[in-house]
Each structure stands twice: as C-alpha cells, then as structure tokens.
Amino acid sequence: MAEVQVQEKGAKGGKVRSKKNNPRVDMTPMVDLNFLLLMFFMFTSTFSKPNVMDLGLPAKPKKDTPKPPPTEIKLSNSISLLLGKDNKIFWHQQDNTSLTDQNLNETSYDREGIRKVIEQAKANAADKTKFTVIIKPTDDAVYKNFVDIIDEMAITKSEQYGVTDVKPWEKAIYEKKVGNSGTTAAPATK
C-alpha cells in the first residue's frame, strides 16, 4: 500500500512543514492476486485432449504356439484399396493375372466416392460375413489419407480389414496408371 505523507506544524509562525518520505508501494497483495488468478485459470480451463484412434489388434501369441496357416481371402469377398499420392485412392477386386490399368479404378475420399464403393462391394460379396477390406498404402501416401480410410471402416461398419504392403504386380499397374494421368510420370533415362 502507498504510505501517506504526514504534515507537522512547526513552532515558528504556524508554518506547516511537510515531512518528505519517498512513496513506497507494497507489491505483496498484487503478487498474491496474480497467483490466485493463475491458479483459477489453471483449474477452470480444459487442456487439449489427445486424439486417439482405437485399433483392434489381435493378442500377441505365446512363444510355443504354432503359427496358423495363412488365410486365403476370396476376391468375391474382398476389395483392395491402394492409397496413392496427391490424395488419390484406387480400388480393385482382381488377382495378379487380371489386374490392368483399365480395371484399377480411381475414386475420392468423400461419401460419394470410397464409401459408396465399399458399400457396393460389401453388398455384392458372396459371403457378407467374411467381407474384408485390404488397405495398401503406397510409399507416396500421406498419413491423413490412412486415417480417413480407417474412419471409413468405422462408418461403413467394415469390421474385417487389414493393412498390408502393395504387391509388386499392383505397384507396376499403379505406377502405369498414375503415369498415364500425367501427374507423376518421370521421363525414362537411357
């Protein structure tokens, strides 16, 4: 708090003499107030919550448990999605002998694109209970597109999906398709 100057009357002629003290401000209450405000805002504000994606992964097998035989997924019960560069996504339901750049179809990430493709493939599946989506991100894909596809799995209620590498025969067709569209074709060097 500020101190008050005190005036004293002198003995001579009633002149008033003021005692000159330097004003001093006590900062203790202001510091206390600042700490109280700081604690108030810390306790009443909410901190950002981390965004977490829940992935249902299988339990880790025991060391002595034999590996199960690989499961063959029928083409009629599956769809393969290739996540490409520049926010492009391609899909097919072909094997290595029948996949060409004409039947490697391109679509978009919106509801009229990939969501509709997944729902149609699920409706046309021979056994809807075994319908599987195979997600294959290329080296050019971005993480955002992968998250968008995982979100689409939840939206379309496709509970059986897997993430794997792009097969060499798929990669060749993908590069041919992307090269034909004029977006990534690099000139061949001799």
PDB file of C-alpha atoms in Angstrom:
ATOM      1  CA  MET A   1       0.000   0.000   0.000  1.00  0.00           C
ATOM      2  CA  ALA A   2       1.107   3.571  -0.514  1.00  0.00           C
ATOM      3  CA  GLU A   3       2.198   5.460   2.551  1.00  0.00           C
ATOM      4  CA  VAL A   4       0.647   8.770   3.438  1.00  0.00           C
ATOM      5  CA  GLN A   5       2.718  11.919   3.920  1.00  0.00           C
ATOM      6  CA  VAL A   6       2.358  13.390   7.367  1.00  0.00           C
ATOM      7  CA  GLN A   7       2.311  17.155   7.903  1.00  0.00           C
ATOM      8  CA  GLU A   8       3.714  18.637  11.085  1.00  0.00           C
ATOM      9  CA  LYS A   9       3.143  22.120  12.382  1.00  0.00           C
ATOM     10  CA  GLY A  10       6.279  23.955  13.353  1.00  0.00           C
ATOM     11  CA  ALA A  11       6.799  26.198  16.388  1.00  0.00           C
ATOM     12  CA  LYS A  12       7.524  29.298  14.329  1.00  0.00           C
ATOM     13  CA  GLY A  13       4.646  31.238  12.996  1.00  0.00           C
ATOM     14  CA  GLY A  14       2.461  28.302  12.366  1.00  0.00           C
ATOM     15  CA  LYS A  15       4.164  27.333   9.155  1.00  0.00           C
ATOM     16  CA  VAL A  16       3.376  23.845   8.065  1.00  0.00           C
ATOM     17  CA  ARG A  17       6.330  21.765   7.281  1.00  0.00           C
ATOM     18  CA  SER A  18       5.800  18.516   5.429  1.00  0.00           C
ATOM     19  CA  LYS A  19       7.896  15.536   6.095  1.00  0.00           C
ATOM     20  CA  LYS A  20       9.151  14.249   2.734  1.00  0.00           C
ATOM     21  CA  ASN A  21       9.077  10.493   2.600  1.00  0.00           C
ATOM     22  CA  ASN A  22       9.547   8.582  -0.591  1.00  0.00           C
ATOM     23  CA  PRO A  23       6.313   6.801  -1.525  1.00  0.00           C
ATOM     24  CA  ARG A  24       6.599   3.056  -1.288  1.00  0.00           C
ATOM     25  CA  VAL A  25       4.129   0.640  -2.873  1.00  0.00           C
ATOM     26  CA  ASP A  26       3.762  -2.740  -1.240  1.00  0.00           C
ATOM     27  CA  MET A  27       3.548  -5.335  -4.077  1.00  0.00           C
ATOM     28  CA  THR A  28       2.711  -8.323  -1.876  1.00  0.00           C
ATOM     29  CA  PRO A  29      -1.083  -8.150  -2.374  1.00  0.00           C
ATOM     30  CA  MET A  30      -0.651  -7.813  -6.144  1.00  0.00           C
ATOM     31  CA  VAL A  31       1.607 -10.880  -6.295  1.00  0.00           C
ATOM     32  CA  ASP A  32      -0.914 -12.812  -4.219  1.00  0.00           C
ATOM     33  CA  LEU A  33      -3.684 -11.732  -6.576  1.00  0.00           C
ATOM     34  CA  ASN A  34      -1.674 -12.813  -9.620  1.00  0.00           C
ATOM     35  CA  PHE A  35      -1.072 -16.274  -8.149  1.00  0.00           C
ATOM     36  CA  LEU A  36      -4.748 -16.620  -7.279  1.00  0.00           C
ATOM     37  CA  LEU A  37      -5.767 -15.673 -10.819  1.00  0.00           C
ATOM     38  CA  LEU A  38      -3.197 -18.023 -12.288  1.00  0.00           C
ATOM     39  CA  MET A  39      -4.453 -20.930 -10.178  1.00  0.00           C
ATOM     40  CA  PHE A  40      -8.067 -20.068 -11.015  1.00  0.00           C
ATOM     41  CA  PHE A  41      -7.426 -20.197 -14.768  1.00  0.00           C
ATOM     42  CA  MET A  42      -5.351 -23.369 -14.477  1.00  0.00           C
ATOM     43  CA  PHE A  43      -8.078 -25.223 -12.591  1.00  0.00           C
ATOM     44  CA  THR A  44     -11.010 -23.980 -14.659  1.00  0.00           C
ATOM     45  CA  SER A  45      -9.557 -24.367 -18.144  1.00  0.00           C
ATOM     46  CA  THR A  46      -9.518 -27.635 -20.049  1.00  0.00           C
ATOM     47  CA  PHE A  47      -6.346 -28.788 -21.681  1.00  0.00           C
ATOM     48  CA  SER A  48      -6.398 -30.272 -25.146  1.00  0.00           C
ATOM     49  CA  LYS A  49      -7.207 -33.937 -25.132  1.00  0.00           C
ATOM     50  CA  PRO A  50      -5.101 -36.190 -27.345  1.00  0.00           C
ATOM     51  CA  ASN A  51      -6.783 -37.581 -30.418  1.00  0.00           C
ATOM     52  CA  VAL A  52      -6.513 -41.347 -30.261  1.00  0.00           C
ATOM     53  CA  MET A  53      -7.592 -43.879 -32.810  1.00  0.00           C
ATOM     54  CA  ASP A  54      -8.640 -47.246 -31.450  1.00  0.00           C
ATOM     55  CA  LEU A  55      -7.289 -50.137 -33.459  1.00  0.00           C
ATOM     56  CA  GLY A  56      -8.398 -53.612 -32.520  1.00  0.00           C
ATOM     57  CA  LEU A  57      -5.240 -55.666 -32.806  1.00  0.00           C
ATOM     58  CA  PRO A  58      -5.040 -59.403 -32.157  1.00  0.00           C
ATOM     59  CA  ALA A  59      -3.459 -60.649 -28.958  1.00  0.00           C
ATOM     60  CA  LYS A  60       0.229 -61.433 -29.096  1.00  0.00           C
ATOM     61  CA  PRO A  61       0.637 -65.213 -29.470  1.00  0.00           C
ATOM     62  CA  LYS A  62       2.599 -67.233 -26.953  1.00  0.00           C
ATOM     63  CA  LYS A  63       6.109 -68.327 -27.945  1.00  0.00           C
ATOM     64  CA  ASP A  64       5.251 -72.026 -28.099  1.00  0.00           C
ATOM     65  CA  THR A  65       2.046 -71.532 -30.129  1.00  0.00           C
ATOM     66  CA  PRO A  66       2.432 -72.618 -33.777  1.00  0.00           C
ATOM     67  CA  LYS A  67       1.641 -70.051 -36.455  1.00  0.00           C
ATOM     68  CA  PRO A  68      -1.747 -70.544 -38.101  1.00  0.00           C
ATOM     69  CA  PRO A  69      -1.739 -71.224 -41.834  1.00  0.00           C
ATOM     70  CA  PRO A  70      -2.191 -68.114 -43.993  1.00  0.00           C
ATOM     71  CA  THR A  71      -5.807 -67.324 -44.755  1.00  0.00           C
ATOM     72  CA  GLU A  72      -6.749 -67.012 -48.380  1.00  0.00           C
ATOM     73  CA  ILE A  73      -9.312 -64.289 -48.959  1.00  0.00           C
ATOM     74  CA  LYS A  74     -11.570 -64.817 -51.942  1.00  0.00           C
ATOM     75  CA  LEU A  75     -11.790 -61.948 -54.422  1.00  0.00           C
ATOM     76  CA  SER A  76     -15.583 -62.018 -54.274  1.00  0.00           C
ATOM     77  CA  ASN A  77     -15.424 -61.334 -50.514  1.00  0.00           C
ATOM     78  CA  SER A  78     -12.803 -58.576 -50.591  1.00  0.00           C
ATOM     79  CA  ILE A  79     -11.787 -55.243 -52.009  1.00  0.00           C
ATOM     80  CA  SER A  80      -8.238 -53.868 -52.216  1.00  0.00           C
ATOM     81  CA  LEU A  81      -7.625 -50.158 -51.679  1.00  0.00           C
ATOM     82  CA  LEU A  82      -4.377 -48.546 -52.820  1.00  0.00           C
ATOM     83  CA  LEU A  83      -3.640 -45.213 -51.168  1.00  0.00           C
ATOM     84  CA  GLY A  84      -1.639 -43.101 -53.613  1.00  0.00           C
ATOM     85  CA  LYS A  85      -0.048 -39.698 -53.765  1.00  0.00           C
ATOM     86  CA  ASP A  86      -1.880 -36.387 -54.204  1.00  0.00           C
ATOM     87  CA  ASN A  87      -4.862 -37.668 -52.160  1.00  0.00           C
ATOM     88  CA  LYS A  88      -5.731 -40.304 -54.738  1.00  0.00           C
ATOM     89  CA  ILE A  89      -7.192 -43.676 -53.904  1.00  0.00           C
ATOM     90  CA  PHE A  90      -7.537 -46.664 -56.212  1.00  0.00           C
ATOM     91  CA  TRP A  91      -9.506 -49.875 -55.728  1.00  0.00           C
ATOM     92  CA  HIS A  92      -9.815 -53.242 -57.424  1.00  0.00           C
ATOM     93  CA  GLN A  93     -11.168 -56.754 -56.946  1.00  0.00           C
ATOM     94  CA  GLN A  94      -8.705 -58.523 -59.256  1.00  0.00           C
ATOM     95  CA  ASP A  95      -5.876 -61.017 -58.932  1.00  0.00           C
ATOM     96  CA  ASN A  96      -2.365 -60.650 -60.323  1.00  0.00           C
ATOM     97  CA  THR A  97      -3.300 -62.058 -63.751  1.00  0.00           C
ATOM     98  CA  SER A  98      -6.399 -59.969 -64.405  1.00  0.00           C
ATOM     99  CA  LEU A  99      -5.436 -56.552 -62.971  1.00  0.00           C
ATOM    100  CA  THR A 100      -4.819 -53.926 -65.642  1.00  0.00           C
ATOM    101  CA  ASP A 101      -4.678 -50.155 -65.611  1.00  0.00           C
ATOM    102  CA  GLN A 102      -8.239 -50.141 -67.030  1.00  0.00           C
ATOM    103  CA  ASN A 103      -9.764 -52.037 -64.081  1.00  0.00           C
ATOM    104  CA  LEU A 104      -7.692 -50.282 -61.385  1.00  0.00           C
ATOM    105  CA  ASN A 105     -10.396 -47.769 -60.548  1.00  0.00           C
ATOM    106  CA  GLU A 106      -9.785 -44.321 -59.065  1.00  0.00           C
ATOM    107  CA  THR A 107     -12.216 -42.709 -56.632  1.00  0.00           C
ATOM    108  CA  SER A 108     -12.264 -39.978 -53.995  1.00  0.00           C
ATOM    109  CA  TYR A 109     -12.315 -39.935 -50.191  1.00  0.00           C
ATOM    110  CA  ASP A 110     -15.819 -38.450 -49.852  1.00  0.00           C
ATOM    111  CA  ARG A 111     -19.115 -40.204 -49.211  1.00  0.00           C
ATOM    112  CA  GLU A 112     -19.927 -40.464 -52.899  1.00  0.00           C
ATOM    113  CA  GLY A 113     -16.504 -41.942 -53.562  1.00  0.00           C
ATOM    114  CA  ILE A 114     -14.863 -44.611 -51.423  1.00  0.00           C
ATOM    115  CA  ARG A 115     -17.790 -45.037 -49.035  1.00  0.00           C
ATOM    116  CA  LYS A 116     -20.117 -45.900 -51.888  1.00  0.00           C
ATOM    117  CA  VAL A 117     -17.515 -48.265 -53.411  1.00  0.00           C
ATOM    118  CA  ILE A 118     -17.074 -50.143 -50.109  1.00  0.00           C
ATOM    119  CA  GLU A 119     -20.831 -50.410 -49.536  1.00  0.00           C
ATOM    120  CA  GLN A 120     -21.409 -51.728 -53.075  1.00  0.00           C
ATOM    121  CA  ALA A 121     -18.585 -54.265 -52.761  1.00  0.00           C
ATOM    122  CA  LYS A 122     -19.990 -55.428 -49.422  1.00  0.00           C
ATOM    123  CA  ALA A 123     -23.494 -55.752 -50.919  1.00  0.00           C
ATOM    124  CA  ASN A 124     -22.121 -57.791 -53.848  1.00  0.00           C
ATOM    125  CA  ALA A 125     -19.950 -60.063 -51.675  1.00  0.00           C
ATOM    126  CA  ALA A 126     -20.594 -63.799 -51.877  1.00  0.00           C
ATOM    127  CA  ASP A 127     -20.400 -64.124 -48.072  1.00  0.00           C
ATOM    128  CA  LYS A 128     -21.128 -60.801 -46.373  1.00  0.00           C
ATOM    129  CA  THR A 129     -19.913 -62.089 -43.001  1.00  0.00           C
ATOM    130  CA  LYS A 130     -16.422 -62.665 -44.428  1.00  0.00           C
ATOM    131  CA  PHE A 131     -16.179 -59.397 -46.404  1.00  0.00           C
ATOM    132  CA  THR A 132     -12.677 -57.972 -45.953  1.00  0.00           C
ATOM    133  CA  VAL A 133     -11.158 -54.642 -46.954  1.00  0.00           C
ATOM    134  CA  ILE A 134      -7.434 -54.796 -47.720  1.00  0.00           C
ATOM    135  CA  ILE A 135      -5.743 -51.418 -47.280  1.00  0.00           C
ATOM    136  CA  LYS A 136      -2.441 -50.982 -49.115  1.00  0.00           C
ATOM    137  CA  PRO A 137      -0.719 -47.617 -48.644  1.00  0.00           C
ATOM    138  CA  THR A 138       1.932 -46.830 -51.248  1.00  0.00           C
ATOM    139  CA  ASP A 139       5.192 -45.075 -50.451  1.00  0.00           C
ATOM    140  CA  ASP A 140       3.623 -41.849 -51.765  1.00  0.00           C
ATOM    141  CA  ALA A 141       0.584 -41.944 -49.435  1.00  0.00           C
ATOM    142  CA  VAL A 142       0.150 -39.486 -46.580  1.00  0.00           C
ATOM    143  CA  TYR A 143      -0.901 -40.323 -43.033  1.00  0.00           C
ATOM    144  CA  LYS A 144      -4.102 -38.246 -43.257  1.00  0.00           C
ATOM    145  CA  ASN A 145      -5.424 -40.474 -46.043  1.00  0.00           C
ATOM    146  CA  PHE A 146      -4.702 -43.586 -43.978  1.00  0.00           C
ATOM    147  CA  VAL A 147      -6.663 -42.117 -41.056  1.00  0.00           C
ATOM    148  CA  ASP A 148      -9.523 -41.226 -43.419  1.00  0.00           C
ATOM    149  CA  ILE A 149      -9.710 -44.852 -44.629  1.00  0.00           C
ATOM    150  CA  ILE A 150      -9.720 -46.189 -41.070  1.00  0.00           C
ATOM    151  CA  ASP A 151     -12.577 -43.764 -40.348  1.00  0.00           C
ATOM    152  CA  GLU A 152     -14.429 -45.109 -43.386  1.00  0.00           C
ATOM    153  CA  MET A 153     -14.083 -48.624 -41.968  1.00  0.00           C
ATOM    154  CA  ALA A 154     -15.965 -47.469 -38.862  1.00  0.00           C
ATOM    155  CA  ILE A 155     -18.576 -45.530 -40.866  1.00  0.00           C
ATOM    156  CA  THR A 156     -19.315 -48.421 -43.238  1.00  0.00           C
ATOM    157  CA  LYS A 157     -19.173 -50.917 -40.337  1.00  0.00           C
ATOM    158  CA  SER A 158     -16.485 -52.938 -42.102  1.00  0.00           C
ATOM    159  CA  GLU A 159     -15.057 -54.755 -39.120  1.00  0.00           C
ATOM    160  CA  GLN A 160     -12.739 -57.042 -41.056  1.00  0.00           C
ATOM    161  CA  TYR A 161      -9.915 -55.109 -42.648  1.00  0.00           C
ATOM    162  CA  GLY A 162      -6.198 -55.465 -42.925  1.00  0.00           C
ATOM    163  CA  VAL A 163      -3.224 -53.290 -43.746  1.00  0.00           C
ATOM    164  CA  THR A 164      -0.501 -54.752 -45.920  1.00  0.00           C
ATOM    165  CA  ASP A 165       2.167 -53.776 -48.434  1.00  0.00           C
ATOM    166  CA  VAL A 166       1.423 -53.182 -52.081  1.00  0.00           C
ATOM    167  CA  LYS A 167       2.286 -56.258 -54.120  1.00  0.00           C
ATOM    168  CA  PRO A 168       4.853 -55.787 -56.914  1.00  0.00           C
ATOM    169  CA  TRP A 169       2.288 -56.529 -59.639  1.00  0.00           C
ATOM    170  CA  GLU A 170      -0.088 -53.955 -58.123  1.00  0.00           C
ATOM    171  CA  LYS A 171       2.693 -51.399 -57.843  1.00  0.00           C
ATOM    172  CA  ALA A 172       3.543 -51.796 -61.536  1.00  0.00           C
ATOM    173  CA  ILE A 173      -0.083 -51.207 -62.569  1.00  0.00           C
ATOM    174  CA  TYR A 174      -0.413 -48.309 -60.089  1.00  0.00           C
ATOM    175  CA  GLU A 175       2.690 -46.592 -61.469  1.00  0.00           C
ATOM    176  CA  LYS A 176       1.451 -47.137 -65.012  1.00  0.00           C
ATOM    177  CA  LYS A 177      -1.952 -45.693 -64.111  1.00  0.00           C
ATOM    178  CA  VAL A 178      -0.505 -42.674 -62.308  1.00  0.00           C
ATOM    179  CA  GLY A 179       1.998 -42.209 -65.129  1.00  0.00           C
ATOM    180  CA  ASN A 180      -0.843 -42.200 -67.694  1.00  0.00           C
ATOM    181  CA  SER A 181      -2.699 -39.486 -65.823  1.00  0.00           C
ATOM    182  CA  GLY A 182       0.318 -37.192 -66.223  1.00  0.00           C
ATOM    183  CA  THR A 183       0.797 -36.451 -62.527  1.00  0.00           C
ATOM    184  CA  THR A 184       3.948 -38.371 -61.648  1.00  0.00           C
ATOM    185  CA  ALA A 185       5.455 -39.808 -64.785  1.00  0.00           C
ATOM    186  CA  ALA A 186       9.175 -39.206 -64.805  1.00  0.00           C
ATOM    187  CA  PRO A 187      10.947 -39.398 -68.139  1.00  0.00           C
ATOM    188  CA  ALA A 188      12.866 -42.595 -68.630  1.00  0.00           C
ATOM    189  CA  THR A 189      16.613 -42.218 -68.785  1.00  0.00           C
ATOM    190  CA  LYS A 190      18.833 -44.267 -71.058  1.00  0.00           C
TER     191      LYS A 190
END
